[in-house]
Amino acid sequence: HRFEALARKLAEQIIGEELYPVTGVEGRYSATFDGLTMLEDTAWEHKAASDSLIRAIQDADQGNALPPEHYRVQMEHQCMVSGAERVLFMASKWTDDGELIEERHCWYWPDAALRARVVAGWEQFERELADYQPPPVETTAAGRSRPWSMARPRGWRGSRRARGAGRVRRECAMWPMVSPSRRRKGRV
């Protein structure tokens, strides 16, 4: 998130507006945004850069390809929730000291066909969730509980030796709350 905050300043320069991170809800859909303008017409999505993502964004910026589909699905869902007209998709690399190593970006515009697939996917998920019947779980007791007479009194502390292991004594809820050293010295 630190690098995302650093990259937000770059995105604001490219977009020309201030961005704010937010979670949006529209009906039954929700989405988180790395950045959204105050008018909610432009969104920003940031990813940590990998070599393959840098190449994909470079190709998309040159018009040769689109960003990978799983990123496009995320951005389409964000557009569906916010009503944004476009998304600035950015990947960046930073040093531990916060110095920019590399940054690439491209624009994503809503895609009606992809949105239909996203909506159909959510509808299928809702149907499957409604129809789901969890398999019966057979439970068996493991171990055994202490009988009441063997239960430690409330607030009891100490090791077996400190509790007087081997001595005959009462163990019940009425056992006096005294330290083991006082019992050994006969002060009880």
GROMACS .gro file of C-alpha atoms in nm:
model
  188
    1HIS     CA    1   0.000   0.000   0.000
    2ARG     CA    2   0.298   0.230   0.053
    3PHE     CA    3   0.394   0.206  -0.314
    4GLU     CA    4   0.031   0.255  -0.414
    5ALA     CA    5   0.028   0.582  -0.220
    6LEU     CA    6   0.348   0.691  -0.396
    7ALA     CA    7   0.206   0.595  -0.737
    8ARG     CA    8  -0.120   0.783  -0.667
    9LYS     CA    9   0.070   1.112  -0.707
   10LEU     CA   10   0.184   1.001  -1.054
   11ALA     CA   11  -0.170   0.899  -1.147
   12GLU     CA   12  -0.308   1.234  -1.031
   13GLN     CA   13  -0.058   1.411  -1.259
   14ILE     CA   14  -0.164   1.195  -1.556
   15ILE     CA   15  -0.538   1.234  -1.489
   16GLY     CA   16  -0.515   1.597  -1.384
   17GLU     CA   17  -0.745   1.547  -1.085
   18GLU     CA   18  -0.714   1.437  -0.725
   19LEU     CA   19  -0.786   1.070  -0.651
   20TYR     CA   20  -0.916   0.916  -0.333
   21PRO     CA   21  -0.921   0.547  -0.232
   22VAL     CA   22  -1.274   0.430  -0.164
   23THR     CA   23  -1.511   0.133  -0.153
   24GLY     CA   24  -1.822   0.174  -0.366
   25VAL     CA   25  -2.160   0.000  -0.362
   26GLU     CA   26  -2.417  -0.005  -0.638
   27GLY     CA   27  -2.716  -0.227  -0.566
   28ARG     CA   28  -2.588  -0.574  -0.490
   29TYR     CA   29  -2.240  -0.507  -0.632
   30SER     CA   30  -1.945  -0.350  -0.457
   31ALA     CA   31  -1.586  -0.270  -0.550
   32THR     CA   32  -1.276  -0.119  -0.395
   33PHE     CA   33  -1.091   0.152  -0.582
   34ASP     CA   34  -0.724   0.242  -0.554
   35GLY     CA   35  -0.836   0.584  -0.668
   36LEU     CA   36  -1.150   0.755  -0.791
   37THR     CA   37  -1.204   1.119  -0.893
   38MET     CA   38  -1.455   1.330  -0.702
   39LEU     CA   39  -1.696   1.313  -0.997
   40GLU     CA   40  -1.643   0.934  -1.009
   41ASP     CA   41  -1.593   0.954  -1.385
   42THR     CA   42  -1.233   0.829  -1.379
   43ALA     CA   43  -1.092   0.543  -1.174
   44TRP     CA   44  -0.735   0.436  -1.116
   45GLU     CA   45  -0.610   0.081  -1.062
   46HIS     CA   46  -0.254   0.016  -0.946
   47LYS     CA   47  -0.054  -0.307  -0.949
   48ALA     CA   48   0.300  -0.389  -0.841
   49ALA     CA   49   0.496  -0.425  -1.161
   50SER     CA   50   0.628  -0.755  -1.290
   51ASP     CA   51   0.815  -0.794  -1.618
   52SER     CA   52   0.517  -0.963  -1.788
   53LEU     CA   53   0.273  -0.697  -1.665
   54ILE     CA   54   0.503  -0.417  -1.783
   55ARG     CA   55   0.516  -0.577  -2.131
   56ALA     CA   56   0.137  -0.624  -2.136
   57ILE     CA   57   0.073  -0.261  -2.042
   58GLN     CA   58   0.329  -0.138  -2.294
   59ASP     CA   59   0.158  -0.340  -2.569
   60ALA     CA   60  -0.186  -0.212  -2.459
   61ASP     CA   61  -0.064   0.148  -2.456
   62GLN     CA   62   0.061   0.106  -2.813
   63GLY     CA   63  -0.276  -0.037  -2.917
   64ASN     CA   64  -0.139  -0.385  -2.987
   65ALA     CA   65  -0.319  -0.567  -2.708
   66LEU     CA   66  -0.533  -0.530  -2.398
   67PRO     CA   67  -0.425  -0.576  -2.036
   68PRO     CA   68  -0.466  -0.937  -1.914
   69GLU     CA   69  -0.831  -1.039  -1.882
   70HIS     CA   70  -0.838  -1.083  -1.503
   71TYR     CA   71  -0.738  -0.716  -1.468
   72ARG     CA   72  -0.994  -0.609  -1.727
   73VAL     CA   73  -1.268  -0.798  -1.538
   74GLN     CA   74  -1.171  -0.613  -1.219
   75MET     CA   75  -1.175  -0.276  -1.395
   76GLU     CA   76  -1.504  -0.352  -1.571
   77HIS     CA   77  -1.660  -0.438  -1.237
   78GLN     CA   78  -1.529  -0.108  -1.097
   79CYS     CA   79  -1.684   0.081  -1.390
   80MET     CA   80  -2.012  -0.101  -1.332
   81VAL     CA   81  -2.017   0.002  -0.964
   82SER     CA   82  -1.893   0.361  -1.001
   83GLY     CA   83  -2.022   0.456  -1.344
   84ALA     CA   84  -1.667   0.559  -1.438
   85GLU     CA   85  -1.609   0.633  -1.806
   86ARG     CA   86  -1.246   0.520  -1.799
   87VAL     CA   87  -0.980   0.361  -1.578
   88LEU     CA   88  -0.612   0.447  -1.565
   89PHE     CA   89  -0.438   0.110  -1.526
   90MET     CA   90  -0.088   0.148  -1.383
   91ALA     CA   91   0.196  -0.077  -1.271
   92SER     CA   92   0.502   0.053  -1.093
   93LYS     CA   93   0.824  -0.061  -0.925
   94TRP     CA   94   0.982   0.129  -0.637
   95THR     CA   95   1.295   0.098  -0.423
   96ASP     CA   96   1.258   0.043  -0.051
   97ASP     CA   97   1.346   0.411  -0.010
   98GLY     CA   98   1.050   0.517  -0.225
   99GLU     CA   99   1.240   0.596  -0.544
  100LEU     CA  100   1.059   0.512  -0.867
  101ILE     CA  101   1.229   0.240  -1.072
  102GLU     CA  102   0.973   0.194  -1.349
  103GLU     CA  103   0.614   0.289  -1.427
  104ARG     CA  104   0.382   0.196  -1.712
  105HIS     CA  105   0.018   0.281  -1.765
  106CYS     CA  106  -0.262   0.251  -2.017
  107TRP     CA  107  -0.630   0.344  -2.032
  108TYR     CA  108  -0.920   0.103  -2.004
  109TRP     CA  109  -1.268   0.192  -2.131
  110PRO     CA  110  -1.586   0.001  -2.039
  111ASP     CA  111  -1.664  -0.301  -2.256
  112ALA     CA  112  -2.034  -0.398  -2.281
  113ALA     CA  113  -1.961  -0.759  -2.379
  114LEU     CA  114  -1.724  -0.809  -2.086
  115ARG     CA  115  -1.973  -0.644  -1.850
  116ALA     CA  116  -2.241  -0.890  -1.964
  117ARG     CA  117  -2.003  -1.176  -1.878
  118VAL     CA  118  -1.930  -1.025  -1.535
  119VAL     CA  119  -2.302  -0.987  -1.457
  120ALA     CA  120  -2.371  -1.342  -1.583
  121GLY     CA  121  -2.091  -1.471  -1.360
  122TRP     CA  122  -2.244  -1.307  -1.052
  123GLU     CA  123  -2.588  -1.444  -1.141
  124GLN     CA  124  -2.444  -1.795  -1.178
  125PHE     CA  125  -2.266  -1.757  -0.842
  126GLU     CA  126  -2.593  -1.654  -0.673
  127ARG     CA  127  -2.779  -1.954  -0.822
  128GLU     CA  128  -2.506  -2.196  -0.715
  129LEU     CA  129  -2.492  -2.043  -0.368
  130ALA     CA  130  -2.873  -2.073  -0.330
  131ASP     CA  131  -2.867  -2.437  -0.446
  132TYR     CA  132  -2.566  -2.539  -0.238
  133GLN     CA  133  -2.631  -2.808   0.021
  134PRO     CA  134  -2.330  -2.868   0.243
  135PRO     CA  135  -2.246  -3.234   0.290
  136PRO     CA  136  -2.343  -3.374   0.630
  137VAL     CA  137  -2.060  -3.359   0.878
  138GLU     CA  138  -2.025  -3.645   1.121
  139THR     CA  139  -1.881  -3.530   1.448
  140THR     CA  140  -1.736  -3.744   1.719
  141ALA     CA  141  -1.620  -3.633   2.058
  142ALA     CA  142  -1.245  -3.629   2.100
  143GLY     CA  143  -1.095  -3.666   2.444
  144ARG     CA  144  -1.300  -3.646   2.757
  145SER     CA  145  -1.408  -3.377   2.993
  146ARG     CA  146  -1.319  -3.373   3.361
  147PRO     CA  147  -1.595  -3.464   3.601
  148TRP     CA  148  -1.713  -3.174   3.812
  149SER     CA  149  -1.529  -3.298   4.118
  150MET     CA  150  -1.198  -3.291   3.927
  151ALA     CA  151  -1.244  -2.944   3.780
  152ARG     CA  152  -0.997  -2.680   3.890
  153PRO     CA  153  -1.144  -2.401   4.097
  154ARG     CA  154  -1.201  -2.071   3.922
  155GLY     CA  155  -0.882  -1.865   3.915
  156TRP     CA  156  -0.659  -2.162   4.010
  157ARG     CA  157  -0.296  -2.123   3.904
  158GLY     CA  158   0.027  -2.318   3.947
  159SER     CA  159   0.205  -2.633   3.837
  160ARG     CA  160   0.123  -2.983   3.963
  161ARG     CA  161   0.409  -2.964   4.211
  162ALA     CA  162   0.300  -2.623   4.340
  163ARG     CA  163  -0.060  -2.745   4.369
  164GLY     CA  164   0.057  -3.023   4.602
  165ALA     CA  165   0.050  -3.323   4.369
  166GLY     CA  166   0.032  -3.644   4.567
  167ARG     CA  167  -0.130  -3.485   4.873
  168VAL     CA  168  -0.487  -3.556   4.960
  169ARG     CA  169  -0.695  -3.245   4.936
  170ARG     CA  170  -1.032  -3.126   4.826
  171GLU     CA  171  -1.074  -3.013   4.466
  172CYS     CA  172  -1.403  -2.849   4.405
  173ALA     CA  173  -1.545  -2.509   4.329
  174MET     CA  174  -1.528  -2.418   4.700
  175TRP     CA  175  -1.150  -2.474   4.736
  176PRO     CA  176  -1.005  -2.159   4.897
  177MET     CA  177  -0.817  -1.921   4.670
  178VAL     CA  178  -0.479  -1.922   4.841
  179SER     CA  179  -0.130  -1.947   4.704
  180PRO     CA  180   0.035  -2.292   4.702
  181SER     CA  181   0.318  -2.160   4.924
  182ARG     CA  182   0.072  -2.063   5.198
  183ARG     CA  183  -0.083  -2.414   5.187
  184ARG     CA  184   0.259  -2.578   5.217
  185LYS     CA  185   0.341  -2.368   5.522
  186GLY     CA  186   0.014  -2.467   5.683
  187ARG     CA  187  -0.136  -2.118   5.680
  188VAL     CA  188  -0.468  -2.233   5.537
   0.00000   0.00000   0.00000
